[in-house]
Amino acid sequence: MGLTSRSAAEIYTVRLQRGVAARWREWGELAIQGLLLFAAMVSVFTTLGIVAVLVVEAIPFFQQVSLVEFLTDPQWTPLFAQKHFGILPLVAGTFLTSAVALALAMPVGLLSAIYLSEYAPVRVRAILKPALEVLAGIPTVVYGYFALLFVTPLLKRVVPDLETFNALSAGLTMGVMIIPLISSLSEDALYAVPSSLREAAYALGATRLEVALRVVIPAALSGIVASFILAASRAVGETMIVAIAAGQRPILTLDPRRAIETMTAYIVQVSLGDTPHGTLEFRTIFAVGLVLFLLTLVFNLIALRIIERYREVYR
Amino acid sequence: MEEIVLETQNLTVYYNGRPAIEGISLRIPRRRITAIIGPSGCGKSTLLRCFNRMNDLIPSARVTGRVLFEGVDLYGPDVDVVEVRRRIGMVFQKPNPFPKSIYENVAFGPRIQGIRDRRKLDEIVERCLRAAALWDEVKDKLHQNALTLSGGQQQRLCIARALATEPEVLLMDEPASALDPIATMKIEDLMRELAREYTIVIVTHNMQQAARVSDYTAFMLAGEDRVGRLIEFGPTQQIFTRPRDRRTEDYITGRFG
Amino acid sequence: MERRQRREIAGKVFEAVALTATVFGLVVLAMLLFDVARRGLGVLSWSFFTRYPSRFPEQAGIRSALLGTVWVMALTALFSVPVGVAAAIYLEEYAPRNRLTRFIELNINNLAGVPSIIYGLLGLELFVRGLKLERSVLAGALTLSLLILPILIAASREALRAVPMSLREAAFALGATRWQVIRHQVLPLALPGILTGMILALSRAIGETAPLITIGALTFIAFDPKGPLDKFTVLPIQIFNWVSRPQAGFHARAAGAILVLLAVLLSMNGLAIYLRYRLQRRYQW
């Protein structure tokens, strides 16, 4: 065909090579990338910072209080003359309020997820879904106000012997707060179930209820479970509602009518007081914080793992 | 005697360690239109994107063999990718103007090269829009959003935008496949016009288009192993009238693809 | 036949129960708003906004709390937005798919679920004591910045992802460097989405109470914070303080302050919705 390469290629050769300007430009690009990476690493530093702070303050605490006492002593009285450092009452308080909250939020949240994904007409869904999100956007201190000044007086009419500060109304209010969390995460999971599965069930003569309960929910189960776990993590870490409405009395009880104290409320109590920094009493909040952090960390990691897995399945 | 601008030597591209095209050796002559044809999935676009190193943007892509531009290996150790892309422009399948004014679309290339002088930019914008046969249609609305143009106008704007960096080569990846017949005709006329000054490589699955506009044609095909290979390359007229390979003949006579 | 009827009735009953569950939260929300309005509307007057807190409910106002909230939010936005957007840009536009990237993403996802009070403990040790910022606006803003970073990053990433790949390719093909592509083409288009995310993240921060109590923000401030190193209180802390008192007069003040807080939140969300609407319009091409 008579094709030949051009002879004067050298003229161009020089210009394609990186010159001084190109090298400067590349250094600039690299510097920008480094800065951006640093910003992304802030989250890693934050995690490290949290762990470091909690551990550094918890170590001197555990040098004075044995881990066995911390985990088994049924009394928590670090601010009194007769000091006991058993975290069990705080854990029980946290468990109690969280259990009440989840007992409300899990069924209600799941039912509303089912309604929104399987029943609601498009227009109803377009209104209800963002309206539910509003619940999640209300500051927790407002829920605390509501629990103490509205829910508790209301419950006192029906629940005998309900104390003014109690785990029940704090837990119920917290439950309302986390309904949207469960509802929207569960709905994502239900929504991700392929419609071919539903159609197959309808073709076999199943009713809508049967399709929802026997086909869609089982298929979305892992996502629903993940939403429950995240909700539990949220309930365990919730602070203002319980600090306002559940009380500041660390007793070991499972009676939701009584005033109790959660781990988070205890941290608030000490922060508001005049306990000097650096004392054993003050360090208790880091020991409690460490337990709280580890607890929520485990919940979060399990939920994240589940979510990651079911996203892969339906990708 | 044709002068060679671009040349690939035993070029292979891997995605995730698996070859997508393999052993491509091709020479593209200066100021001619070279069409790359073949059924979808044969690696036409992958090959085209080797000429301006757009494959670099895909993290899993790896290239072996050589791509020579004016005799220099584009994948050589000290090559400036930015300079490569400036000298070898590209037009994409779907018109993709920036959602900015017509003027800013054309001025973007010169601007990032550091040209700030307004008069010079004005001059470049006018020259490139004229070269892309768009000036008369848009000269009164240069500062309107480019997305208000029709699809065909948008694609010509993308060509003008590519010309603004003063490239020697224009790569076109099915530039008319998203356009109606009249807009397509305008683009094809424009390509013939541009071939007086520029070397054009066009990927197309439209054989009539390849026959209409190109001087040379390369036919690619993926085998059972889904690896694209160059089957035949030659002057367009010869490929379409006297193909040497049976598979080329099957394809251009419409027996598959 | 009878069996079919039973199944149909069961279906209707279930649908009614599910609808009730969905509406339940909204009913509670309505009761909450009604109660707050009933108690708080009466205290809303000019003097409520201009007075400092007081031992006497009738004289107590939210001046210092409102100013503190404005100060803390402004600084929080100043710190968190650049870092959050930069992190999102890195993860969307640069990050290779390797273990470091996965580790960073895991960190961000986990941090989103860490209780806010834990951030307070971090802020107390790191900013209040470590950097010796004391119980200042600055320490509070830095703490809240870390708290909302995961939300900001997630929202910004979504906004960046919505920018069509074809625009990046067009810019790269013209010889733009990666940063030029981002700076000139991607960021301007992602901006409304990023702003929306920023507003939503700040509306989370504006209601936060626990971390600020933990870092030692005061509950009684009878002066205007005038700089980043001044002591401060914020609206939620003021609300908490008033709710915790026994007198009904303070409860009414708390309700009034809640009304102000909710009004601020409502307008922020309205702005976010408006921006999202504008964003959707711009992408139609």
PDB file of N, CA and C in Angstrom, chain C residues 87-134:
ATOM      1  N   ALA C  87     -13.353  15.037  51.373  1.00  0.00           N
ATOM      2  CA  ALA C  87     -13.333  13.582  51.580  1.00  0.00           C
ATOM      3  C   ALA C  87     -14.214  12.899  50.544  1.00  0.00           C
ATOM      4  N   ALA C  88     -15.382  13.488  50.271  1.00  0.00           N
ATOM      5  CA  ALA C  88     -16.284  12.899  49.280  1.00  0.00           C
ATOM      6  C   ALA C  88     -15.635  12.905  47.903  1.00  0.00           C
ATOM      7  N   ILE C  89     -14.962  14.016  47.550  1.00  0.00           N
ATOM      8  CA  ILE C  89     -14.282  14.082  46.255  1.00  0.00           C
ATOM      9  C   ILE C  89     -13.227  12.991  46.168  1.00  0.00           C
ATOM     10  N   TYR C  90     -12.468  12.831  47.253  1.00  0.00           N
ATOM     11  CA  TYR C  90     -11.438  11.789  47.212  1.00  0.00           C
ATOM     12  C   TYR C  90     -12.074  10.425  46.950  1.00  0.00           C
ATOM     13  N   LEU C  91     -13.122  10.114  47.728  1.00  0.00           N
ATOM     14  CA  LEU C  91     -13.695   8.766  47.641  1.00  0.00           C
ATOM     15  C   LEU C  91     -14.396   8.524  46.304  1.00  0.00           C
ATOM     16  N   GLU C  92     -15.015   9.567  45.733  1.00  0.00           N
ATOM     17  CA  GLU C  92     -15.724   9.362  44.473  1.00  0.00           C
ATOM     18  C   GLU C  92     -14.807   9.461  43.259  1.00  0.00           C
ATOM     19  N   GLU C  93     -13.864  10.406  43.281  1.00  0.00           N
ATOM     20  CA  GLU C  93     -13.130  10.735  42.058  1.00  0.00           C
ATOM     21  C   GLU C  93     -11.702  10.177  42.024  1.00  0.00           C
ATOM     22  N   TYR C  94     -11.142   9.901  43.164  1.00  0.00           N
ATOM     23  CA  TYR C  94      -9.747   9.475  43.183  1.00  0.00           C
ATOM     24  C   TYR C  94      -9.552   8.043  43.671  1.00  0.00           C
ATOM     25  N   ALA C  95     -10.254   7.687  44.747  1.00  0.00           N
ATOM     26  CA  ALA C  95      -9.889   6.505  45.513  1.00  0.00           C
ATOM     27  C   ALA C  95      -9.783   5.253  44.666  1.00  0.00           C
ATOM     28  N   PRO C  96      -8.638   4.589  44.694  1.00  0.00           N
ATOM     29  CA  PRO C  96      -8.538   3.283  44.049  1.00  0.00           C
ATOM     30  C   PRO C  96      -9.321   2.270  44.882  1.00  0.00           C
ATOM     31  N   ARG C  97      -9.714   1.171  44.263  1.00  0.00           N
ATOM     32  CA  ARG C  97     -10.449   0.155  45.024  1.00  0.00           C
ATOM     33  C   ARG C  97      -9.446  -0.713  45.759  1.00  0.00           C
ATOM     34  N   ASN C  98      -9.029  -0.222  46.904  1.00  0.00           N
ATOM     35  CA  ASN C  98      -8.076  -1.045  47.655  1.00  0.00           C
ATOM     36  C   ASN C  98      -8.499  -1.117  49.114  1.00  0.00           C
ATOM     37  N   ARG C  99      -7.632  -1.683  49.938  1.00  0.00           N
ATOM     38  CA  ARG C  99      -8.027  -1.922  51.333  1.00  0.00           C
ATOM     39  C   ARG C  99      -8.109  -0.626  52.115  1.00  0.00           C
ATOM     40  N   LEU C 100      -7.241   0.336  51.785  1.00  0.00           N
ATOM     41  CA  LEU C 100      -7.305   1.620  52.496  1.00  0.00           C
ATOM     42  C   LEU C 100      -8.669   2.275  52.261  1.00  0.00           C
ATOM     43  N   THR C 101      -9.100   2.285  50.990  1.00  0.00           N
ATOM     44  CA  THR C 101     -10.392   2.897  50.675  1.00  0.00           C
ATOM     45  C   THR C 101     -11.517   2.199  51.423  1.00  0.00           C
ATOM     46  N   ARG C 102     -11.490   0.870  51.388  1.00  0.00           N
ATOM     47  CA  ARG C 102     -12.534   0.124  52.101  1.00  0.00           C
ATOM     48  C   ARG C 102     -12.502   0.433  53.596  1.00  0.00           C
ATOM     49  N   PHE C 103     -11.311   0.576  54.127  1.00  0.00           N
ATOM     50  CA  PHE C 103     -11.169   0.877  55.551  1.00  0.00           C
ATOM     51  C   PHE C 103     -11.738   2.258  55.870  1.00  0.00           C
ATOM     52  N   ILE C 104     -11.436   3.229  55.004  1.00  0.00           N
ATOM     53  CA  ILE C 104     -11.978   4.580  55.216  1.00  0.00           C
ATOM     54  C   ILE C 104     -13.501   4.549  55.177  1.00  0.00           C
ATOM     55  N   GLU C 105     -14.056   3.839  54.196  1.00  0.00           N
ATOM     56  CA  GLU C 105     -15.517   3.780  54.076  1.00  0.00           C
ATOM     57  C   GLU C 105     -16.150   3.090  55.275  1.00  0.00           C
ATOM     58  N   LEU C 106     -15.499   2.033  55.739  1.00  0.00           N
ATOM     59  CA  LEU C 106     -16.011   1.343  56.928  1.00  0.00           C
ATOM     60  C   LEU C 106     -16.032   2.298  58.124  1.00  0.00           C
ATOM     61  N   ASN C 107     -14.967   3.080  58.256  1.00  0.00           N
ATOM     62  CA  ASN C 107     -14.886   4.051  59.340  1.00  0.00           C
ATOM     63  C   ASN C 107     -16.031   5.054  59.277  1.00  0.00           C
ATOM     64  N   ILE C 108     -16.265   5.573  58.077  1.00  0.00           N
ATOM     65  CA  ILE C 108     -17.319   6.588  57.928  1.00  0.00           C
ATOM     66  C   ILE C 108     -18.675   5.983  58.269  1.00  0.00           C
ATOM     67  N   ASN C 109     -18.940   4.780  57.732  1.00  0.00           N
ATOM     68  CA  ASN C 109     -20.232   4.141  58.006  1.00  0.00           C
ATOM     69  C   ASN C 109     -20.410   3.860  59.485  1.00  0.00           C
ATOM     70  N   ASN C 110     -19.345   3.437  60.135  1.00  0.00           N
ATOM     71  CA  ASN C 110     -19.456   3.152  61.562  1.00  0.00           C
ATOM     72  C   ASN C 110     -19.626   4.433  62.365  1.00  0.00           C
ATOM     73  N   LEU C 111     -18.879   5.464  62.010  1.00  0.00           N
ATOM     74  CA  LEU C 111     -18.975   6.728  62.752  1.00  0.00           C
ATOM     75  C   LEU C 111     -20.392   7.292  62.698  1.00  0.00           C
ATOM     76  N   ALA C 112     -21.087   7.025  61.577  1.00  0.00           N
ATOM     77  CA  ALA C 112     -22.460   7.507  61.467  1.00  0.00           C
ATOM     78  C   ALA C 112     -23.333   6.906  62.559  1.00  0.00           C
ATOM     79  N   GLY C 113     -22.914   5.759  63.115  1.00  0.00           N
ATOM     80  CA  GLY C 113     -23.729   5.118  64.132  1.00  0.00           C
ATOM     81  C   GLY C 113     -23.200   5.252  65.547  1.00  0.00           C
ATOM     82  N   VAL C 114     -22.089   5.976  65.702  1.00  0.00           N
ATOM     83  CA  VAL C 114     -21.543   6.160  67.054  1.00  0.00           C
ATOM     84  C   VAL C 114     -22.422   7.168  67.808  1.00  0.00           C
ATOM     85  N   PRO C 115     -22.827   6.846  69.046  1.00  0.00           N
ATOM     86  CA  PRO C 115     -23.681   7.769  69.803  1.00  0.00           C
ATOM     87  C   PRO C 115     -23.052   9.150  69.908  1.00  0.00           C
ATOM     88  N   SER C 116     -23.887  10.178  69.799  1.00  0.00           N
ATOM     89  CA  SER C 116     -23.348  11.535  69.772  1.00  0.00           C
ATOM     90  C   SER C 116     -22.614  11.878  71.064  1.00  0.00           C
ATOM     91  N   ILE C 117     -23.020  11.270  72.164  1.00  0.00           N
ATOM     92  CA  ILE C 117     -22.389  11.611  73.439  1.00  0.00           C
ATOM     93  C   ILE C 117     -20.918  11.162  73.462  1.00  0.00           C
ATOM     94  N   ILE C 118     -20.604  10.116  72.677  1.00  0.00           N
ATOM     95  CA  ILE C 118     -19.213   9.667  72.581  1.00  0.00           C
ATOM     96  C   ILE C 118     -18.363  10.757  71.920  1.00  0.00           C
ATOM     97  N   TYR C 119     -18.943  11.431  70.930  1.00  0.00           N
ATOM     98  CA  TYR C 119     -18.236  12.562  70.316  1.00  0.00           C
ATOM     99  C   TYR C 119     -17.964  13.633  71.365  1.00  0.00           C
ATOM    100  N   GLY C 120     -18.911  13.764  72.310  1.00  0.00           N
ATOM    101  CA  GLY C 120     -18.712  14.724  73.392  1.00  0.00           C
ATOM    102  C   GLY C 120     -17.495  14.373  74.226  1.00  0.00           C
ATOM    103  N   LEU C 121     -17.324  13.085  74.537  1.00  0.00           N
ATOM    104  CA  LEU C 121     -16.148  12.656  75.307  1.00  0.00           C
ATOM    105  C   LEU C 121     -14.874  12.938  74.522  1.00  0.00           C
ATOM    106  N   LEU C 122     -14.927  12.684  73.192  1.00  0.00           N
ATOM    107  CA  LEU C 122     -13.765  12.975  72.351  1.00  0.00           C
ATOM    108  C   LEU C 122     -13.463  14.474  72.370  1.00  0.00           C
ATOM    109  N   GLY C 123     -14.508  15.278  72.185  1.00  0.00           N
ATOM    110  CA  GLY C 123     -14.320  16.726  72.164  1.00  0.00           C
ATOM    111  C   GLY C 123     -13.774  17.245  73.479  1.00  0.00           C
ATOM    112  N   LEU C 124     -14.249  16.677  74.566  1.00  0.00           N
ATOM    113  CA  LEU C 124     -13.788  17.101  75.894  1.00  0.00           C
ATOM    114  C   LEU C 124     -12.283  16.896  76.037  1.00  0.00           C
ATOM    115  N   GLU C 125     -11.806  15.709  75.659  1.00  0.00           N
ATOM    116  CA  GLU C 125     -10.392  15.407  75.845  1.00  0.00           C
ATOM    117  C   GLU C 125      -9.517  16.069  74.789  1.00  0.00           C
ATOM    118  N   LEU C 126     -10.035  16.094  73.540  1.00  0.00           N
ATOM    119  CA  LEU C 126      -9.210  16.555  72.424  1.00  0.00           C
ATOM    120  C   LEU C 126      -9.209  18.078  72.315  1.00  0.00           C
ATOM    121  N   PHE C 127     -10.375  18.692  72.310  1.00  0.00           N
ATOM    122  CA  PHE C 127     -10.463  20.127  72.053  1.00  0.00           C
ATOM    123  C   PHE C 127     -10.455  20.946  73.342  1.00  0.00           C
ATOM    124  N   VAL C 128     -11.291  20.564  74.299  1.00  0.00           N
ATOM    125  CA  VAL C 128     -11.398  21.357  75.525  1.00  0.00           C
ATOM    126  C   VAL C 128     -10.104  21.293  76.323  1.00  0.00           C
ATOM    127  N   ARG C 129      -9.582  20.055  76.492  1.00  0.00           N
ATOM    128  CA  ARG C 129      -8.398  19.897  77.322  1.00  0.00           C
ATOM    129  C   ARG C 129      -7.116  19.801  76.493  1.00  0.00           C
ATOM    130  N   GLY C 130      -7.118  18.961  75.461  1.00  0.00           N
ATOM    131  CA  GLY C 130      -5.915  18.764  74.653  1.00  0.00           C
ATOM    132  C   GLY C 130      -5.451  20.055  73.990  1.00  0.00           C
ATOM    133  N   LEU C 131      -6.339  20.701  73.251  1.00  0.00           N
ATOM    134  CA  LEU C 131      -5.976  21.943  72.562  1.00  0.00           C
ATOM    135  C   LEU C 131      -6.225  23.166  73.438  1.00  0.00           C
ATOM    136  N   LYS C 132      -6.652  22.935  74.666  1.00  0.00           N
ATOM    137  CA  LYS C 132      -6.878  24.015  75.639  1.00  0.00           C
ATOM    138  C   LYS C 132      -7.819  25.098  75.110  1.00  0.00           C
ATOM    139  N   LEU C 133      -8.863  24.667  74.446  1.00  0.00           N
ATOM    140  CA  LEU C 133      -9.830  25.635  73.923  1.00  0.00           C
ATOM    141  C   LEU C 133     -10.879  25.978  74.965  1.00  0.00           C
ATOM    142  N   GLU C 134     -10.798  25.286  76.123  1.00  0.00           N
ATOM    143  CA  GLU C 134     -11.790  25.497  77.184  1.00  0.00           C
ATOM    144  C   GLU C 134     -13.193  25.197  76.665  1.00  0.00           C
TER     145      GLU C 134
END
